[in-house]
mmCIF file of C-alpha atoms in Angstrom:
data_model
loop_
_atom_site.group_PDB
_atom_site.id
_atom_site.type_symbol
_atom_site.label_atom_id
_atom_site.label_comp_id
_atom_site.label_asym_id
_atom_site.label_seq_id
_atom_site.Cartn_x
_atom_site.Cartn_y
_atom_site.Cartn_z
ATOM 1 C CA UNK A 1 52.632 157.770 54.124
ATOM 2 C CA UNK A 2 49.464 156.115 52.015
ATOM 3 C CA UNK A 3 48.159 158.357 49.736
ATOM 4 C CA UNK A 4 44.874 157.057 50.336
ATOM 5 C CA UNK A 5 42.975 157.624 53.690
ATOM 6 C CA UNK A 6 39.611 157.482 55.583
ATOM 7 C CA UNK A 7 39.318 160.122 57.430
ATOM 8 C CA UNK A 8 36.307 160.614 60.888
ATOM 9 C CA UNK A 9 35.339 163.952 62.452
ATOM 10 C CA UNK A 10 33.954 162.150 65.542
ATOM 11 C CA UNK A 11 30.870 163.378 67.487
ATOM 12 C CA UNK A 12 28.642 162.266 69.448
ATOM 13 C CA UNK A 13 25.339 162.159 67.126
ATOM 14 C CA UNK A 14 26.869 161.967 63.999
ATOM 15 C CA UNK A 15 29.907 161.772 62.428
ATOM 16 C CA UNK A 16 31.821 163.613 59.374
ATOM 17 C CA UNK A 17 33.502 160.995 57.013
ATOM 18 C CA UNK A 18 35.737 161.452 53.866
ATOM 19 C CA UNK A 19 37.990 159.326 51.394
ATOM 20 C CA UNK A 20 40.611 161.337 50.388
ATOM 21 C CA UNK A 21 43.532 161.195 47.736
ATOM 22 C CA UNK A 22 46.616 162.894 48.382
ATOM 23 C CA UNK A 23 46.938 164.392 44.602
ATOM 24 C CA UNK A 24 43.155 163.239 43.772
ATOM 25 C CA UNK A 25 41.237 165.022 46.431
ATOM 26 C CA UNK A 26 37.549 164.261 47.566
ATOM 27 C CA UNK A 27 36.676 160.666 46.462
ATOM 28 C CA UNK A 28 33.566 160.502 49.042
ATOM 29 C CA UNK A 29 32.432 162.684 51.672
ATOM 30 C CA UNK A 30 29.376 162.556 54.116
ATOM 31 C CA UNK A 31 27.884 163.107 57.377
ATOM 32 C CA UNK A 32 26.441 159.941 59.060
ATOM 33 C CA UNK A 33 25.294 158.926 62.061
ATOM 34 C CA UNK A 34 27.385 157.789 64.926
ATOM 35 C CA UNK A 35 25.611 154.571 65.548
ATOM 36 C CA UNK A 36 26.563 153.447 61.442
ATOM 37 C CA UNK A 37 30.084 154.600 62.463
ATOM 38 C CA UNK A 38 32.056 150.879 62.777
ATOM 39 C CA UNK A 39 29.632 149.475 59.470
ATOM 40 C CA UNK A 40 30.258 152.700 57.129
ATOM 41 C CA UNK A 41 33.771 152.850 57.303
ATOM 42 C CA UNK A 42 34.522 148.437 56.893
ATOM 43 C CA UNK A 43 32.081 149.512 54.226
ATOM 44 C CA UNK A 44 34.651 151.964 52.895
ATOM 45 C CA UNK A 45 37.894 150.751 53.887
ATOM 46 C CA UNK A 46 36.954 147.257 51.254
ATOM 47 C CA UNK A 47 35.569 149.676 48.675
ATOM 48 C CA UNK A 48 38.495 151.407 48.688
ATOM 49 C CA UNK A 49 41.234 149.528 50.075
ATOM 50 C CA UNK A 50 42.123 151.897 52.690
ATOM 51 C CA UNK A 51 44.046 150.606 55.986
ATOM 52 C CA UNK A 52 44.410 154.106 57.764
ATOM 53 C CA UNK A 53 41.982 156.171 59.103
ATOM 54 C CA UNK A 54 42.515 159.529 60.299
ATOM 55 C CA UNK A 55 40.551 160.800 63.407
ATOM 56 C CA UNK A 56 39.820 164.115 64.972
ATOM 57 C CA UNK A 57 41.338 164.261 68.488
ATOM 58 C CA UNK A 58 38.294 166.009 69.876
ATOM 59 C CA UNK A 59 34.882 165.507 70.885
ATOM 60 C CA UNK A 60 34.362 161.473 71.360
ATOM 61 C CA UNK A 61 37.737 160.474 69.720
ATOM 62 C CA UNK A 62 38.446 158.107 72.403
ATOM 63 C CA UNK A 63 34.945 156.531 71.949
ATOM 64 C CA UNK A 64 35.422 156.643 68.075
ATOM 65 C CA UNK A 65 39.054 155.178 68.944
ATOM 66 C CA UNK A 66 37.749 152.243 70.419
ATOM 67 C CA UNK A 67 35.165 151.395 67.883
ATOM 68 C CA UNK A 68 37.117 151.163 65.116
ATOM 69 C CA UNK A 69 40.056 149.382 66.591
ATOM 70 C CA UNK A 70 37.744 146.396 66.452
ATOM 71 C CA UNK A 71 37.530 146.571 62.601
ATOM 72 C CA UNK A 72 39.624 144.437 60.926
ATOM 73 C CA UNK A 73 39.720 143.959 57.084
ATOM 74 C CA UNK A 74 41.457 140.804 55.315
ATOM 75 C CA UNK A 75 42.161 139.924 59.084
ATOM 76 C CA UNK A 76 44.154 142.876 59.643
ATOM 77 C CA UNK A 77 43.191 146.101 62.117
ATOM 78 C CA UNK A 78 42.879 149.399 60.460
ATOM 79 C CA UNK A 79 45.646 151.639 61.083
ATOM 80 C CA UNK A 80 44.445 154.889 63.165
ATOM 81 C CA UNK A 81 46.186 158.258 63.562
ATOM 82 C CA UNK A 82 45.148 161.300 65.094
ATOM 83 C CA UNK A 83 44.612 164.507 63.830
ATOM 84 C CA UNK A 84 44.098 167.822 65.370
ATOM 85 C CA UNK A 85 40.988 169.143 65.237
ATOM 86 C CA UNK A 86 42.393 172.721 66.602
ATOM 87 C CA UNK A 87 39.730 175.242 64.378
ATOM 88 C CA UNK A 88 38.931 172.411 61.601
ATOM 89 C CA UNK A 89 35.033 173.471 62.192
ATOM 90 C CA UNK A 90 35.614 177.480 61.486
ATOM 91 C CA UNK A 91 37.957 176.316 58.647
ATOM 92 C CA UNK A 92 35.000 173.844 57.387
ATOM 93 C CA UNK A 93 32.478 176.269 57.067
ATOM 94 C CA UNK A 94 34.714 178.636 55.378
ATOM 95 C CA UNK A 95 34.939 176.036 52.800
ATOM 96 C CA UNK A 96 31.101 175.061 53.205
ATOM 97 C CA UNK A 97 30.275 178.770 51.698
ATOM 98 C CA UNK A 98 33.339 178.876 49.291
ATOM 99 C CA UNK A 99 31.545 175.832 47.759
ATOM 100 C CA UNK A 100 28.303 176.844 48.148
ATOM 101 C CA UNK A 101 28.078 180.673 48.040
ATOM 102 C CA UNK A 102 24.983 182.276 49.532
ATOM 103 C CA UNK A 103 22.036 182.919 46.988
ATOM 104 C CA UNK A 104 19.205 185.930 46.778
ATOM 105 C CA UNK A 105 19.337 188.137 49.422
ATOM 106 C CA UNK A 106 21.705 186.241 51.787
ATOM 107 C CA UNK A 107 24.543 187.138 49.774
ATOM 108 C CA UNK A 108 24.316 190.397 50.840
ATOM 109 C CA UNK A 109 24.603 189.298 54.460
ATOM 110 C CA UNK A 110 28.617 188.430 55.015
ATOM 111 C CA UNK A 111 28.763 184.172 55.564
ATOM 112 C CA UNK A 112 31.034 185.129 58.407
ATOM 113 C CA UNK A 113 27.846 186.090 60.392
ATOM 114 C CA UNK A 114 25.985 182.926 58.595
ATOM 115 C CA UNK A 115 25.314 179.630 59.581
ATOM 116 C CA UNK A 116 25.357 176.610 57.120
ATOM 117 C CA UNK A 117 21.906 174.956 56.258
ATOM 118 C CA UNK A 118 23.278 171.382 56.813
ATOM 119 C CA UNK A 119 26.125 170.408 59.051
ATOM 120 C CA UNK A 120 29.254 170.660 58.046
ATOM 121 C CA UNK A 121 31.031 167.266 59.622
ATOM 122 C CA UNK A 122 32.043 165.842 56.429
ATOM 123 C CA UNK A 123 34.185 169.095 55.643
ATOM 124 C CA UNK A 124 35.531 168.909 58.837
ATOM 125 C CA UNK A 125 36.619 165.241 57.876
ATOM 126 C CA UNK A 126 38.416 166.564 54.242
ATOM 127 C CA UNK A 127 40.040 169.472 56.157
ATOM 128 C CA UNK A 128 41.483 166.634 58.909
ATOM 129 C CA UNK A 129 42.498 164.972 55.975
ATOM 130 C CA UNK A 130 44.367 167.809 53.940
ATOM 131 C CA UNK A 131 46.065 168.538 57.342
ATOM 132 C CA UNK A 132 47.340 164.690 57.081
ATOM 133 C CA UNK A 133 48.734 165.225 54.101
ATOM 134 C CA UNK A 134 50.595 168.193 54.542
ATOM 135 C CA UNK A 135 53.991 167.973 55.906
ATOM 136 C CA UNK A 136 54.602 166.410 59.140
ATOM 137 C CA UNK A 137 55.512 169.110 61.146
ATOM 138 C CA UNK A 138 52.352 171.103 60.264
ATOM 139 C CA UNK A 139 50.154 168.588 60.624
ATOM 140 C CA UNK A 140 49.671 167.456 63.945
ATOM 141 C CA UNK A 141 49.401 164.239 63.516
ATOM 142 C CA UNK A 142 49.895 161.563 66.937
#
């Protein structure tokens, strides 16, 4: 397993994108749009010498699929494995408000009942990631 990955929540008017570390965490995270999705992560796989990339087995992942099969980098196709996306939103904007706690009044109002100010993609993309990394049976990895 590379301790270094790319990893895509798919969708199909943007996209959530991450570089992870296995022991290093969040080297990159953010939410794009789908149409930069092919030139963001070449971008990203040479900047960071990354060959896998993990991606969400939901919404558009066959579309997503077949877009980045046709990246290659140092004449070689990036290496793509699926990861479940079973709850990765609800789990992502958990993390959104963990990170970001509400301020002034909204605080009072529970962030269960709350809906983030900016989408959340990109979280969805680190969570997809941690799930990689965790161990193979748990993971859900295809």
């Amino acid at each position: 397993m590379e301790d270094l990955v790319i990893s895509v929540d798919p969708g199909r008017e943007k996209c959530g994108i991450a570089v992870v570390h296995k022991t290093k965490g969040v080297l990159h995270k953010k939410v794009i749009g789908t149409i930069k999705l092919a030139e963001t992560i070449a971008k990203l796989a040479i900047e960071y010498n990354v060959a896998i990339v993990l991606l969400g087995n939901r919404t558009t992942s066959r579309e997503s699929k077949n877009i980045l099969e046709n990246i290659k980098i140092k004449n070689r196709p990036l290496i793509i494995k699926l990861v479940d996306e079973h709850r990765s939103t609800d789990a992502a904007r958990q993390r959104y408000w963990q990170e970001n706690p509400p301020r002034g009044l909204k605080r009072l109002i529970p962030v269960t009942m709350q809906v983030p100010p900016v989408p959340v993609d990109d979280y969805v993309a680190v969570i997809l990631a941690e799930r990689y990394f965790k161990s193979p049976l748990e993971r859900g990895v295809t």
